[in-house]
């Protein structure tokens, strides 16, 4: 009987956190919060070869950038610490000694060369590569003598023969493996560091983890973990193995080869953390009322891991872009301005930011779109001259349109939206110029773009002098 829900995420500081890992972290976080439990952050840093400098800090930073946090872990402490595996080596040695003493594990002195020969022979005999248990029958006395003499060793688990290992997965129901398919796995390496399998079981038990939600790639390892729980005499936690994300095209596991997949890269490209979390929520899970725009509080209230689909889902960029747009449009002007700070080019005129935001907020898909949508407000523009003549009856007509528009604008005493719009609309109607042709030509001439925020609002922000200058440049191109 589980009295308290405690979930965890245990990333390795060997690189940037994958978006799939962040989605899994969210599920662990939400489930713990729903049941008034604790979410624990543990750092699995026993792979010192692949560890990157600053990796632990980067993990903590990206979790907080997504607006999430942990109840126990590095920087916060807790009664089950330490929460960094490299600081728990004595704990692993203490616990593995119990397995040795209870004849559940044994010392193995086989050299790498011998293991390679055994593997080569098994492959030649068309047998699955397996440790041949050469050292399993060594007496404890002999093993102790060889250890004391300084001989290099590892410690392996004594896997029982022909035993059915069954565990329940919240997404898939009962899953059964036969122990004959499981190797006498290494638990403690020759460098004194535990393998993942040993450390994860010891840590999850001692940290009182009740529910283990992790990627489905760990299903095949779960029988090894169940055997370890049984060898220690510990209660097995509840498992839920979550499907991986597929590439946006639905083909294959989402990978670095198909684009940027780190959780940080999406925020750096202008996706809002709230939108990203919402996106993670609806991939493979649905709210009871099928609403797709969901707050974190709503998700915490409704999420159940057993409701997750057991099928992998494509990382639908179109859906993510739509959601991000929804969240951008929810922002107040001040909120948007604040979030845009990292995306506003350094040479963008500060005094125009407040004027521009209302014009582009509806058009932003990501915050990074700001530069593309606003570059003509302050930078030089360029375009193909032929665009000025599109749908026009003649070049002479476009030249006339430009001249009369310039003359009209130069006559304005005030640079005001209503006046600008009324006067130019009136000019077009009075001259009976083709509406679509004239206004597209005007848009190209003053912005260099075929699609922009509302034309007259844009012209007001550009300012009278710049508009006239650009119209004259268009005229010079045609003359």
CSV table of N, CA, C and O in Angstrom, one decimal, residues 165-224:
chain,number,residue,atom,x,y,z
A,165,UNK,N,9.4,-13.3,-14.4
A,165,UNK,CA,9.5,-12.0,-13.8
A,165,UNK,C,8.3,-11.1,-14.3
A,165,UNK,O,8.3,-10.8,-15.5
A,166,UNK,N,7.4,-10.8,-13.5
A,166,UNK,CA,6.2,-10.1,-13.9
A,166,UNK,C,6.1,-8.7,-13.2
A,166,UNK,O,6.3,-8.7,-12.0
A,167,UNK,N,5.8,-7.7,-13.9
A,167,UNK,CA,5.6,-6.4,-13.3
A,167,UNK,C,4.4,-5.7,-14.0
A,167,UNK,O,4.1,-6.1,-15.2
A,168,UNK,N,3.8,-4.8,-13.4
A,168,UNK,CA,2.6,-4.1,-14.0
A,168,UNK,C,3.1,-2.7,-14.5
A,168,UNK,O,3.7,-1.9,-13.7
A,169,UNK,N,2.7,-2.4,-15.7
A,169,UNK,CA,3.0,-1.1,-16.3
A,169,UNK,C,1.6,-0.4,-16.4
A,169,UNK,O,0.7,-1.0,-16.9
A,170,UNK,N,1.5,0.8,-15.9
A,170,UNK,CA,0.2,1.5,-15.9
A,170,UNK,C,-0.3,1.7,-17.3
A,170,UNK,O,-1.5,1.9,-17.4
A,171,UNK,N,0.5,1.7,-18.3
A,171,UNK,CA,0.0,1.9,-19.7
A,171,UNK,C,-0.3,0.6,-20.4
A,171,UNK,O,-1.1,0.6,-21.3
A,172,UNK,N,0.4,-0.5,-20.0
A,172,UNK,CA,0.3,-1.7,-20.8
A,172,UNK,C,-0.2,-2.9,-20.0
A,172,UNK,O,-0.3,-4.0,-20.6
A,173,UNK,N,-0.4,-2.8,-18.7
A,173,UNK,CA,-0.8,-3.9,-17.9
A,173,UNK,C,0.4,-4.8,-17.5
A,173,UNK,O,1.5,-4.3,-17.4
A,174,UNK,N,0.1,-6.1,-17.3
A,174,UNK,CA,1.2,-7.0,-16.9
A,174,UNK,C,2.1,-7.3,-18.0
A,174,UNK,O,1.8,-7.6,-19.2
A,175,UNK,N,3.4,-7.3,-17.7
A,175,UNK,CA,4.5,-7.6,-18.6
A,175,UNK,C,5.3,-8.7,-18.0
A,175,UNK,O,5.7,-8.5,-16.8
A,176,UNK,N,5.6,-9.8,-18.7
A,176,UNK,CA,6.4,-10.9,-18.1
A,176,UNK,C,7.6,-11.2,-19.0
A,176,UNK,O,7.5,-11.2,-20.2
A,177,UNK,N,8.7,-11.4,-18.3
A,177,UNK,CA,10.0,-11.8,-18.9
A,177,UNK,C,10.4,-13.1,-18.2
A,177,UNK,O,10.2,-13.3,-17.1
A,178,UNK,N,11.2,-13.9,-19.0
A,178,UNK,CA,11.8,-15.1,-18.3
A,178,UNK,C,13.2,-14.7,-18.0
A,178,UNK,O,13.9,-14.1,-18.8
A,179,UNK,N,13.6,-15.1,-16.8
A,179,UNK,CA,15.0,-14.8,-16.3
A,179,UNK,C,16.1,-15.3,-17.1
A,179,UNK,O,17.2,-14.8,-17.1
A,180,UNK,N,15.8,-16.4,-17.9
A,180,UNK,CA,16.9,-16.9,-18.8
A,180,UNK,C,17.3,-15.9,-19.9
A,180,UNK,O,18.4,-16.1,-20.5
A,181,UNK,N,16.5,-14.9,-20.1
A,181,UNK,CA,16.9,-13.9,-21.1
A,181,UNK,C,17.7,-12.8,-20.5
A,181,UNK,O,18.1,-11.9,-21.2
A,182,UNK,N,17.9,-12.9,-19.2
A,182,UNK,CA,18.6,-11.8,-18.5
A,182,UNK,C,20.0,-12.2,-18.1
A,182,UNK,O,20.2,-13.2,-17.5
A,183,UNK,N,21.0,-11.4,-18.4
A,183,UNK,CA,22.4,-11.7,-18.1
A,183,UNK,C,22.6,-11.5,-16.6
A,183,UNK,O,21.9,-10.8,-15.9
A,184,UNK,N,23.7,-12.1,-16.1
A,184,UNK,CA,24.2,-11.8,-14.8
A,184,UNK,C,24.8,-10.4,-14.8
A,184,UNK,O,26.1,-10.3,-15.0
A,185,UNK,N,24.0,-9.4,-14.8
A,185,UNK,CA,24.5,-8.0,-15.0
A,185,UNK,C,25.5,-7.6,-14.0
A,185,UNK,O,25.5,-7.9,-12.9
A,186,UNK,N,26.4,-6.7,-14.5
A,186,UNK,CA,27.4,-6.1,-13.7
A,186,UNK,C,26.6,-5.0,-12.8
A,186,UNK,O,25.9,-4.2,-13.3
A,187,UNK,N,26.9,-5.0,-11.5
A,187,UNK,CA,26.3,-4.1,-10.6
A,187,UNK,C,27.3,-3.0,-10.2
A,187,UNK,O,27.0,-1.8,-10.0
A,188,UNK,N,28.6,-3.4,-9.9
A,188,UNK,CA,29.6,-2.5,-9.5
A,188,UNK,C,30.8,-2.7,-10.5
A,188,UNK,O,31.3,-3.8,-10.7
A,189,UNK,N,31.2,-1.6,-11.1
A,189,UNK,CA,32.3,-1.6,-12.1
A,189,UNK,C,33.6,-1.7,-11.4
A,189,UNK,O,33.8,-1.4,-10.2
A,190,UNK,N,34.6,-2.0,-12.2
A,190,UNK,CA,36.0,-2.1,-11.7
A,190,UNK,C,36.5,-0.8,-11.1
A,190,UNK,O,37.5,-0.8,-10.3
A,191,UNK,N,36.0,0.3,-11.5
A,191,UNK,CA,36.4,1.6,-11.0
A,191,UNK,C,35.7,2.0,-9.7
A,191,UNK,O,35.9,3.1,-9.2
A,192,UNK,N,34.9,1.1,-9.2
A,192,UNK,CA,34.2,1.4,-7.9
A,192,UNK,C,32.9,2.1,-8.1
A,192,UNK,O,32.2,2.3,-7.1
A,193,UNK,N,32.5,2.4,-9.3
A,193,UNK,CA,31.3,3.1,-9.6
A,193,UNK,C,30.2,2.1,-9.9
A,193,UNK,O,30.4,1.1,-10.5
A,194,UNK,N,29.0,2.4,-9.4
A,194,UNK,CA,27.9,1.5,-9.7
A,194,UNK,C,27.4,1.6,-11.2
A,194,UNK,O,27.6,2.6,-11.8
A,195,UNK,N,26.8,0.5,-11.7
A,195,UNK,CA,26.2,0.7,-13.0
A,195,UNK,C,24.9,1.4,-12.8
A,195,UNK,O,24.4,1.5,-11.6
A,196,UNK,N,24.3,1.8,-13.9
A,196,UNK,CA,23.0,2.5,-13.8
A,196,UNK,C,22.0,1.6,-13.1
A,196,UNK,O,21.2,2.1,-12.2
A,197,UNK,N,22.0,0.3,-13.4
A,197,UNK,CA,20.9,-0.6,-12.9
A,197,UNK,C,21.0,-0.7,-11.3
A,197,UNK,O,19.9,-0.7,-10.7
A,198,UNK,N,22.2,-0.8,-10.8
A,198,UNK,CA,22.3,-0.9,-9.3
A,198,UNK,C,21.9,0.5,-8.7
A,198,UNK,O,21.1,0.5,-7.8
A,199,UNK,N,22.5,1.5,-9.2
A,199,UNK,CA,22.3,2.9,-8.6
A,199,UNK,C,20.8,3.3,-8.6
A,199,UNK,O,20.3,3.8,-7.6
A,200,UNK,N,20.2,3.0,-9.7
A,200,UNK,CA,18.8,3.5,-9.9
A,200,UNK,C,17.9,2.8,-8.9
A,200,UNK,O,17.0,3.4,-8.3
A,201,UNK,N,18.1,1.5,-8.7
A,201,UNK,CA,17.2,0.8,-7.8
A,201,UNK,C,17.5,1.2,-6.3
A,201,UNK,O,16.5,1.5,-5.6
A,202,UNK,N,18.8,1.3,-5.9
A,202,UNK,CA,19.1,1.7,-4.6
A,202,UNK,C,18.6,3.1,-4.3
A,202,UNK,O,17.9,3.4,-3.3
A,203,UNK,N,18.8,4.0,-5.2
A,203,UNK,CA,18.4,5.4,-5.1
A,203,UNK,C,16.8,5.5,-5.0
A,203,UNK,O,16.3,6.2,-4.1
A,204,UNK,N,16.1,4.8,-5.9
A,204,UNK,CA,14.7,4.9,-5.9
A,204,UNK,C,14.1,4.4,-4.6
A,204,UNK,O,13.1,4.9,-4.0
A,205,UNK,N,14.7,3.3,-4.1
A,205,UNK,CA,14.2,2.7,-2.8
A,205,UNK,C,14.5,3.6,-1.6
A,205,UNK,O,13.6,4.0,-0.9
A,206,UNK,N,15.7,4.1,-1.5
A,206,UNK,CA,16.1,4.9,-0.3
A,206,UNK,C,15.5,6.3,-0.4
A,206,UNK,O,15.3,6.9,0.7
A,207,UNK,N,15.2,6.7,-1.6
A,207,UNK,CA,14.5,8.0,-1.7
A,207,UNK,C,13.0,7.9,-1.7
A,207,UNK,O,12.2,8.8,-1.9
A,208,UNK,N,12.5,6.6,-1.4
A,208,UNK,CA,11.1,6.4,-1.2
A,208,UNK,C,10.2,6.7,-2.4
A,208,UNK,O,9.1,7.2,-2.3
A,209,UNK,N,10.8,6.4,-3.6
A,209,UNK,CA,10.0,6.7,-4.8
A,209,UNK,C,8.9,5.7,-5.0
A,209,UNK,O,9.1,4.5,-5.0
A,210,UNK,N,7.7,6.2,-5.1
A,210,UNK,CA,6.5,5.3,-5.2
A,210,UNK,C,6.1,5.0,-6.6
A,210,UNK,O,5.7,3.9,-6.9
A,211,UNK,N,6.3,5.9,-7.6
A,211,UNK,CA,6.0,5.7,-9.0
A,211,UNK,C,7.2,6.1,-9.8
A,211,UNK,O,7.7,7.2,-9.7
A,212,UNK,N,7.5,5.2,-10.7
A,212,UNK,CA,8.6,5.5,-11.6
A,212,UNK,C,8.0,5.7,-13.0
A,212,UNK,O,7.6,4.7,-13.7
A,213,UNK,N,8.0,6.9,-13.5
A,213,UNK,CA,7.6,7.2,-14.8
A,213,UNK,C,8.8,7.6,-15.7
A,213,UNK,O,9.5,8.6,-15.4
A,214,UNK,N,9.1,6.8,-16.7
A,214,UNK,CA,10.2,7.0,-17.5
A,214,UNK,C,9.9,6.6,-19.0
A,214,UNK,O,8.9,6.0,-19.2
A,215,UNK,N,10.9,6.8,-19.8
A,215,UNK,CA,10.7,6.4,-21.2
A,215,UNK,C,10.5,4.9,-21.5
A,215,UNK,O,11.1,4.1,-20.7
A,216,UNK,N,9.8,4.6,-22.5
A,216,UNK,CA,9.6,3.2,-22.8
A,216,UNK,C,10.8,2.4,-23.2
A,216,UNK,O,10.8,1.2,-23.2
A,217,UNK,N,11.9,3.1,-23.5
A,217,UNK,CA,13.1,2.4,-23.8
A,217,UNK,C,13.7,1.6,-22.6
A,217,UNK,O,14.6,0.8,-22.7
A,218,UNK,N,13.1,1.9,-21.4
A,218,UNK,CA,13.6,1.2,-20.2
A,218,UNK,C,12.8,0.0,-19.9
A,218,UNK,O,13.0,-0.7,-18.9
A,219,UNK,N,11.8,-0.4,-20.7
A,219,UNK,CA,11.0,-1.5,-20.4
A,219,UNK,C,11.8,-2.8,-20.3
A,219,UNK,O,11.7,-3.6,-19.4
A,220,UNK,N,12.8,-3.0,-21.2
A,220,UNK,CA,13.6,-4.2,-21.2
A,220,UNK,C,14.5,-4.2,-20.0
A,220,UNK,O,15.0,-5.3,-19.7
A,221,UNK,N,14.8,-3.1,-19.4
A,221,UNK,CA,15.7,-3.1,-18.2
A,221,UNK,C,14.9,-3.3,-16.9
A,221,UNK,O,15.5,-3.7,-15.9
A,222,UNK,N,13.6,-3.2,-17.0
A,222,UNK,CA,12.8,-3.2,-15.8
A,222,UNK,C,12.8,-4.6,-15.1
A,222,UNK,O,12.9,-4.7,-13.9
A,223,UNK,N,12.9,-5.7,-15.9
A,223,UNK,CA,13.0,-7.0,-15.2
A,223,UNK,C,14.3,-7.1,-14.4
A,223,UNK,O,14.3,-7.7,-13.3
A,224,UNK,N,15.4,-6.5,-14.9
A,224,UNK,CA,16.6,-6.5,-14.1
A,224,UNK,C,16.4,-5.7,-12.8
A,224,UNK,O,16.9,-6.1,-11.7
